[in-house]
């Protein structure tokens, strides 16, 4: 294989444009063709970045021998068919989150990747956001001690962004799977695979949308850690994924839109002994707050493609495999089931493998 990873891009919408711009700035990556069922969008994007060829049918594009890999950047429900077609055509695949809306689709995609021996990577971008990477590093080093509670949120007003052809308004695209998969995958990455979830939803803001627009989900993680994810696609505020990680020695507050994370740790002396309060003020201010500055890169598509390219061309470890993506979908589907049933639901990870 060439030292240059040669791409076909499937999807020329907003996120397709983000991927195209990213790839145009990367060494050792070259986009050979762009495909979109709206051919005018593909033509416009191709003209902007001097991509030689466009298609309206990805099956035609996948016949090319000069394409090693594809980036699948289309609506969630369309991921499975495009991914399986690409894998069977001998292409490696990186696709946007979520892996799919259904665990059954994930299972079929993984099976095809195993059979073809091709790399399958999910774009769960929180794993590449600098602030979240730093937070996980601090947790793994034991800086805040043993985790006991974790929380995150996906707050994003969808009112004016239904997506091309209204893909975000698909009744099958519950906001938990389509949006909160970011926050759920982030907590899975840091705290481990939750084994039980209880969830509660309502529908009070985007009343003309076919899905609940607010969900609160509670999780049981390994090692007796509990957690929560708040999801809203109708909230009137700026986009945020504020995340708080509580340990027995400290706390981390981090957001993918801030230039720093906040680390709180106890006052301790040189012998690692907690210093006693000296006055009434100390009783209420017994932790030291540290601002740790990080890059703001909440959609680090470049980081995804760098890892994908290294995995394909150099055999580097893949940081977000298909199986990892499928686990996140399994948790999300358990949340949706719990919200509908009003009962706690166990997460079925075995369903991924069939």
Short mmCIF file of C-alpha atoms in Angstrom, two decimals:
data_model
loop_
_atom_site.label_atom_id
_atom_site.label_comp_id
_atom_site.label_asym_id
_atom_site.label_seq_id
_atom_site.Cartn_x
_atom_site.Cartn_y
_atom_site.Cartn_z
CA UNK A 1 0.00 0.00 0.00
CA UNK A 2 1.10 3.55 -0.69
CA UNK A 3 2.41 5.65 2.19
CA UNK A 4 -0.44 8.01 1.34
CA UNK A 5 -3.89 6.95 2.54
CA UNK A 6 -6.24 7.48 -0.39
CA UNK A 7 -9.81 8.29 0.59
CA UNK A 8 -13.28 8.31 -0.81
CA UNK A 9 -15.59 10.64 1.12
CA UNK A 10 -19.22 9.55 1.47
CA UNK A 11 -21.28 12.57 2.48
CA UNK A 12 -20.86 16.21 1.44
CA UNK A 13 -22.97 17.93 4.09
CA UNK A 14 -21.72 20.08 6.96
CA UNK A 15 -19.71 17.33 8.64
CA UNK A 16 -18.55 16.00 5.30
CA UNK A 17 -17.12 19.46 4.72
CA UNK A 18 -15.35 19.34 8.08
CA UNK A 19 -13.77 15.99 7.22
CA UNK A 20 -12.81 17.21 3.76
CA UNK A 21 -11.17 20.35 5.11
CA UNK A 22 -9.28 18.32 7.70
CA UNK A 23 -8.00 15.80 5.16
CA UNK A 24 -6.94 18.57 2.78
CA UNK A 25 -4.57 19.88 5.46
CA UNK A 26 -3.06 16.51 6.42
CA UNK A 27 0.10 14.97 5.08
CA UNK A 28 -0.14 11.41 3.80
CA UNK A 29 -3.88 11.70 3.09
CA UNK A 30 -5.50 12.32 -0.27
CA UNK A 31 -9.20 12.43 -1.20
CA UNK A 32 -9.72 10.89 -4.63
CA UNK A 33 -13.51 11.21 -4.87
CA UNK A 34 -16.58 12.55 -3.08
CA UNK A 35 -20.02 10.95 -3.08
CA UNK A 36 -23.37 12.35 -2.03
CA UNK A 37 -26.87 11.47 -3.19
CA UNK A 38 -27.30 15.22 -3.62
CA UNK A 39 -24.76 15.39 -6.43
CA UNK A 40 -24.69 19.18 -6.40
CA UNK A 41 -23.32 19.13 -2.85
CA UNK A 42 -20.59 16.71 -3.89
CA UNK A 43 -19.72 18.86 -6.90
CA UNK A 44 -19.53 22.02 -4.82
CA UNK A 45 -17.28 20.44 -2.20
CA UNK A 46 -15.08 18.81 -4.84
CA UNK A 47 -14.62 22.10 -6.64
CA UNK A 48 -13.63 23.87 -3.43
CA UNK A 49 -10.89 21.34 -2.65
CA UNK A 50 -9.86 20.28 -6.17
CA UNK A 51 -11.07 16.71 -5.75
CA UNK A 52 -11.14 15.15 -9.23
CA UNK A 53 -14.25 12.98 -9.18
CA UNK A 54 -17.78 12.97 -7.76
CA UNK A 55 -20.50 10.34 -7.50
CA UNK A 56 -24.13 10.13 -6.44
CA UNK A 57 -23.90 6.35 -5.79
CA UNK A 58 -21.21 5.16 -3.40
CA UNK A 59 -21.35 1.67 -4.89
CA UNK A 60 -19.89 3.09 -8.09
CA UNK A 61 -17.19 4.97 -6.21
CA UNK A 62 -16.24 1.86 -4.24
CA UNK A 63 -15.28 0.04 -7.47
CA UNK A 64 -12.16 2.20 -7.73
CA UNK A 65 -8.80 0.58 -7.08
CA UNK A 66 -7.15 3.87 -6.13
CA UNK A 67 -9.22 4.26 -2.93
CA UNK A 68 -7.89 2.55 0.21
CA UNK A 69 -10.39 3.87 2.75
CA UNK A 70 -13.64 5.76 3.07
CA UNK A 71 -14.94 8.29 5.54
CA UNK A 72 -18.68 7.76 6.00
CA UNK A 73 -20.27 11.05 6.99
CA UNK A 74 -23.98 10.57 6.32
CA UNK A 75 -27.12 10.16 8.42
CA UNK A 76 -26.96 7.65 11.28
CA UNK A 77 -29.42 5.16 9.82
CA UNK A 78 -27.44 4.99 6.56
CA UNK A 79 -24.16 4.02 8.25
CA UNK A 80 -24.67 0.27 8.11
CA UNK A 81 -25.26 -0.16 4.37
CA UNK A 82 -22.47 2.21 3.33
CA UNK A 83 -20.02 0.68 5.78
CA UNK A 84 -20.73 -2.91 4.81
CA UNK A 85 -20.53 -2.04 1.11
CA UNK A 86 -17.17 -0.36 1.66
CA UNK A 87 -15.76 -3.23 3.72
CA UNK A 88 -16.83 -5.77 1.12
CA UNK A 89 -15.19 -3.61 -1.55
CA UNK A 90 -11.91 -3.95 0.34
CA UNK A 91 -11.87 -0.48 1.92
CA UNK A 92 -11.07 0.49 5.48
CA UNK A 93 -13.81 2.57 7.10
CA UNK A 94 -13.97 5.52 9.48
CA UNK A 95 -17.49 6.77 10.10
CA UNK A 96 -19.12 9.40 12.24
CA UNK A 97 -20.83 8.51 15.51
CA UNK A 98 -23.07 6.82 16.41
CA UNK A 99 -22.03 3.52 14.91
CA UNK A 100 -25.71 2.87 14.22
CA UNK A 101 -29.13 3.37 15.77
CA UNK A 102 -29.48 -0.39 16.33
CA UNK A 103 -27.31 -3.00 18.03
CA UNK A 104 -28.21 -5.49 15.29
CA UNK A 105 -26.60 -3.21 12.69
CA UNK A 106 -23.46 -2.90 14.80
CA UNK A 107 -23.19 -6.66 15.04
CA UNK A 108 -23.43 -7.03 11.26
CA UNK A 109 -20.82 -4.30 10.66
CA UNK A 110 -18.36 -5.91 13.08
CA UNK A 111 -18.91 -9.34 11.50
CA UNK A 112 -18.17 -7.93 8.04
CA UNK A 113 -15.03 -6.18 9.25
CA UNK A 114 -13.81 -9.41 10.83
CA UNK A 115 -14.51 -11.36 7.64
CA UNK A 116 -12.78 -8.86 5.37
CA UNK A 117 -9.89 -8.06 7.69
CA UNK A 118 -10.45 -4.35 7.19
CA UNK A 119 -10.19 -1.65 9.86
CA UNK A 120 -13.42 -0.26 11.27
CA UNK A 121 -13.24 2.94 13.32
CA UNK A 122 -16.00 4.99 14.96
CA UNK A 123 -15.65 8.77 15.25
CA UNK A 124 -16.48 9.15 18.95
CA UNK A 125 -14.79 12.51 19.07
CA UNK A 126 -14.74 13.00 22.86
CA UNK A 127 -11.86 10.53 23.02
CA UNK A 128 -9.83 12.99 20.96
CA UNK A 129 -10.84 16.24 22.72
CA UNK A 130 -7.79 17.67 24.58
CA UNK A 131 -9.68 18.52 27.78
CA UNK A 132 -11.20 15.07 28.09
CA UNK A 133 -7.88 13.39 27.29
CA UNK A 134 -6.26 15.37 30.09
CA UNK A 135 -9.08 14.55 32.50
CA UNK A 136 -8.72 10.82 31.83
CA UNK A 137 -4.96 11.09 32.28
CA UNK A 138 -5.44 12.66 35.71
CA UNK A 139 -7.96 9.99 36.72
CA UNK A 140 -5.72 7.17 35.53
CA UNK A 141 -2.77 8.60 37.47
CA UNK A 142 -4.86 8.60 40.64
CA UNK A 143 -4.70 12.38 41.06
CA UNK A 144 -8.30 12.53 42.34
CA UNK A 145 -8.17 9.14 44.00
CA UNK A 146 -10.85 6.51 43.57
CA UNK A 147 -13.86 7.52 41.50
CA UNK A 148 -17.23 7.37 43.19
CA UNK A 149 -19.48 9.52 40.95
CA UNK A 150 -19.26 10.76 37.34
CA UNK A 151 -21.60 12.94 35.31
CA UNK A 152 -21.77 14.46 31.86
CA UNK A 153 -24.31 16.16 29.63
CA UNK A 154 -25.23 16.68 26.03
CA UNK A 155 -26.99 20.04 25.83
CA UNK A 156 -27.51 21.15 22.25
CA UNK A 157 -30.44 23.12 20.83
CA UNK A 158 -31.60 21.32 17.68
CA UNK A 159 -34.55 23.64 17.03
CA UNK A 160 -33.08 25.13 13.85
CA UNK A 161 -30.82 22.29 12.76
CA UNK A 162 -33.01 19.33 11.72
CA UNK A 163 -30.31 18.33 9.22
CA UNK A 164 -30.40 17.74 5.47
CA UNK A 165 -33.65 15.96 4.59
CA UNK A 166 -34.56 16.21 8.30
CA UNK A 167 -32.30 13.32 9.33
CA UNK A 168 -32.21 14.45 12.97
CA UNK A 169 -36.02 14.23 13.13
CA UNK A 170 -36.13 10.52 12.24
CA UNK A 171 -38.37 8.82 14.85
CA UNK A 172 -35.75 6.07 15.23
CA UNK A 173 -33.05 8.62 16.08
CA UNK A 174 -33.59 9.05 19.79
CA UNK A 175 -31.38 11.94 21.03
CA UNK A 176 -29.73 9.53 23.44
CA UNK A 177 -28.32 7.45 20.58
CA UNK A 178 -27.78 10.28 18.10
CA UNK A 179 -26.38 12.91 20.48
CA UNK A 180 -25.79 11.72 24.03
CA UNK A 181 -23.71 8.84 22.69
CA UNK A 182 -20.90 11.43 23.04
CA UNK A 183 -21.38 11.83 26.79
CA UNK A 184 -22.11 8.14 27.39
CA UNK A 185 -19.04 7.03 25.46
CA UNK A 186 -16.94 9.55 27.40
CA UNK A 187 -18.06 8.15 30.77
CA UNK A 188 -17.56 4.59 29.52
CA UNK A 189 -14.01 5.51 28.55
CA UNK A 190 -13.26 6.94 31.98
CA UNK A 191 -15.35 4.83 34.40
CA UNK A 192 -15.79 1.55 32.53
CA UNK A 193 -18.80 -0.23 31.04
CA UNK A 194 -22.03 0.49 32.95
CA UNK A 195 -24.06 -2.60 33.64
CA UNK A 196 -27.43 -1.09 34.61
CA UNK A 197 -29.32 2.08 33.71
CA UNK A 198 -32.50 3.85 34.79
CA UNK A 199 -33.78 6.71 32.66
CA UNK A 200 -36.58 9.29 32.60
CA UNK A 201 -37.66 11.41 29.63
CA UNK A 202 -40.08 14.18 28.77
CA UNK A 203 -41.09 16.17 25.69
CA UNK A 204 -41.75 19.83 26.48
CA UNK A 205 -39.65 21.95 24.10
CA UNK A 206 -39.48 20.56 20.56
CA UNK A 207 -43.09 19.52 20.65
CA UNK A 208 -43.37 19.02 16.88
CA UNK A 209 -40.44 16.57 16.86
CA UNK A 210 -41.30 12.84 17.07
CA UNK A 211 -38.88 12.06 19.93
CA UNK A 212 -38.48 13.03 23.58
CA UNK A 213 -36.24 16.07 23.85
CA UNK A 214 -35.00 15.65 27.44
CA UNK A 215 -33.67 12.57 29.23
CA UNK A 216 -31.91 12.02 32.53
CA UNK A 217 -30.17 8.66 32.81
CA UNK A 218 -28.57 7.09 35.87
CA UNK A 219 -25.86 4.44 35.60
CA UNK A 220 -24.19 1.77 37.69
CA UNK A 221 -20.54 1.42 36.71
CA UNK A 222 -17.94 -1.14 37.85
CA UNK A 223 -16.30 -0.70 41.26
CA UNK A 224 -19.50 0.74 42.76
CA UNK A 225 -19.24 3.98 40.78
CA UNK A 226 -22.53 5.69 39.97
CA UNK A 227 -23.15 8.24 37.26
CA UNK A 228 -25.59 10.46 35.42
CA UNK A 229 -26.04 11.87 31.91
CA UNK A 230 -28.36 14.79 31.14
CA UNK A 231 -29.53 15.07 27.54
CA UNK A 232 -31.46 17.95 25.99
CA UNK A 233 -31.89 18.81 22.31
CA UNK A 234 -34.24 21.71 22.99
CA UNK A 235 -32.52 23.61 25.81
CA UNK A 236 -32.03 27.33 25.24
CA UNK A 237 -28.35 27.74 25.93
CA UNK A 238 -24.97 27.30 24.28
CA UNK A 239 -23.76 23.84 23.31
CA UNK A 240 -22.01 22.09 26.18
CA UNK A 241 -20.75 18.74 27.35
CA UNK A 242 -19.79 19.80 30.86
CA UNK A 243 -18.40 16.79 32.70
CA UNK A 244 -17.60 16.33 36.41
CA UNK A 245 -15.53 13.48 37.81
CA UNK A 246 -15.56 12.97 41.58
CA UNK A 247 -12.87 11.01 43.40
CA UNK A 248 -12.19 10.50 47.10
CA UNK A 249 -9.18 12.87 46.87
CA UNK A 250 -10.36 15.44 44.37
CA UNK A 251 -12.69 16.57 41.60
CA UNK A 252 -12.29 17.44 37.92
CA UNK A 253 -14.65 19.80 36.09
CA UNK A 254 -14.12 19.86 32.33
CA UNK A 255 -16.00 21.01 29.25
CA UNK A 256 -15.07 20.44 25.62
CA UNK A 257 -15.71 24.13 24.89
CA UNK A 258 -13.45 25.62 27.61
CA UNK A 259 -9.75 26.46 27.39
CA UNK A 260 -9.06 24.93 30.79
CA UNK A 261 -10.25 22.24 33.15
CA UNK A 262 -10.62 22.74 36.90
CA UNK A 263 -8.88 20.36 39.26
CA UNK A 264 -9.70 20.44 42.97
CA UNK A 265 -7.53 18.57 45.45
CA UNK A 266 -7.30 18.59 49.23
CA UNK A 267 -4.84 20.68 51.20
CA UNK A 268 -2.09 18.24 52.20
CA UNK A 269 1.28 18.73 53.89
CA UNK A 270 4.64 17.34 52.78
CA UNK A 271 3.75 13.99 54.39
CA UNK A 272 0.52 13.79 52.37
CA UNK A 273 -1.55 14.44 55.49
CA UNK A 274 -4.70 16.54 55.14
CA UNK A 275 -4.01 19.86 56.77
CA UNK A 276 -6.48 20.77 59.55
CA UNK A 277 -8.66 23.85 59.20
CA UNK A 278 -7.08 26.87 60.87
CA UNK A 279 -10.17 29.08 60.93
CA UNK A 280 -13.80 29.28 59.85
CA UNK A 281 -12.87 30.24 56.31
CA UNK A 282 -10.74 27.13 55.89
CA UNK A 283 -13.73 25.02 56.91
CA UNK A 284 -15.47 26.11 53.70
CA UNK A 285 -12.36 26.36 51.50
CA UNK A 286 -10.34 23.25 52.25
CA UNK A 287 -9.59 22.33 48.62
CA UNK A 288 -7.08 23.89 46.26
CA UNK A 289 -8.41 24.69 42.79
CA UNK A 290 -6.02 24.44 39.84
CA UNK A 291 -6.73 25.67 36.31
CA UNK A 292 -5.09 23.36 33.78
CA UNK A 293 -5.06 24.89 30.33
CA UNK A 294 -5.90 22.78 27.29
CA UNK A 295 -6.59 23.37 23.61
CA UNK A 296 -10.22 23.90 22.64
CA UNK A 297 -10.84 21.31 19.95
CA UNK A 298 -14.21 19.80 20.63
CA UNK A 299 -14.47 18.13 17.22
CA UNK A 300 -10.90 16.95 16.74
CA UNK A 301 -11.52 15.23 13.43
CA UNK A 302 -7.81 15.53 12.67
CA UNK A 303 -6.99 13.40 15.70
CA UNK A 304 -9.39 10.72 14.49
CA UNK A 305 -7.91 10.64 11.00
CA UNK A 306 -4.34 10.65 12.32
CA UNK A 307 -5.07 7.55 14.39
CA UNK A 308 -6.99 5.92 11.52
CA UNK A 309 -4.16 6.59 9.03
CA UNK A 310 -1.56 5.26 11.46
CA UNK A 311 -3.63 2.12 12.07
CA UNK A 312 -4.09 1.44 8.36
CA UNK A 313 -0.57 2.29 7.13
CA UNK A 314 1.58 1.50 10.18
CA UNK A 315 -0.39 -1.03 12.21
CA UNK A 316 -0.79 1.37 15.14
CA UNK A 317 -3.40 0.55 17.82
CA UNK A 318 -6.86 1.83 16.98
CA UNK A 319 -8.21 4.12 19.72
CA UNK A 320 -11.90 3.65 18.87
CA UNK A 321 -12.72 0.25 17.43
CA UNK A 322 -16.00 -0.99 16.03
CA UNK A 323 -16.57 -3.09 19.13
CA UNK A 324 -16.06 -0.05 21.36
CA UNK A 325 -18.54 1.89 19.24
CA UNK A 326 -21.03 -0.95 19.47
CA UNK A 327 -20.75 -1.03 23.26
CA UNK A 328 -21.74 2.62 23.38
CA UNK A 329 -24.75 1.92 21.16
CA UNK A 330 -25.75 -0.96 23.47
CA UNK A 331 -25.70 1.38 26.48
CA UNK A 332 -27.67 4.03 24.60
CA UNK A 333 -30.32 1.51 23.55
CA UNK A 334 -30.62 0.40 27.18
CA UNK A 335 -31.24 4.02 28.19
CA UNK A 336 -33.99 4.39 25.58
CA UNK A 337 -35.58 1.11 26.72
CA UNK A 338 -35.52 2.20 30.35
CA UNK A 339 -37.08 5.57 29.60
CA UNK A 340 -39.90 3.88 27.69
CA UNK A 341 -40.53 1.13 30.21
CA UNK A 342 -39.98 3.05 33.44
CA UNK A 343 -37.83 0.17 34.67
CA UNK A 344 -34.12 -0.32 35.30
CA UNK A 345 -32.48 -2.11 32.38
CA UNK A 346 -29.34 -4.25 32.32
CA UNK A 347 -26.96 -3.53 29.44
CA UNK A 348 -26.59 -6.49 27.11
CA UNK A 349 -23.05 -6.40 25.75
CA UNK A 350 -23.30 -10.02 24.56
CA UNK A 351 -25.80 -8.89 21.93
CA UNK A 352 -22.94 -7.19 20.07
CA UNK A 353 -21.40 -10.53 19.17
CA UNK A 354 -24.72 -12.26 18.52
#
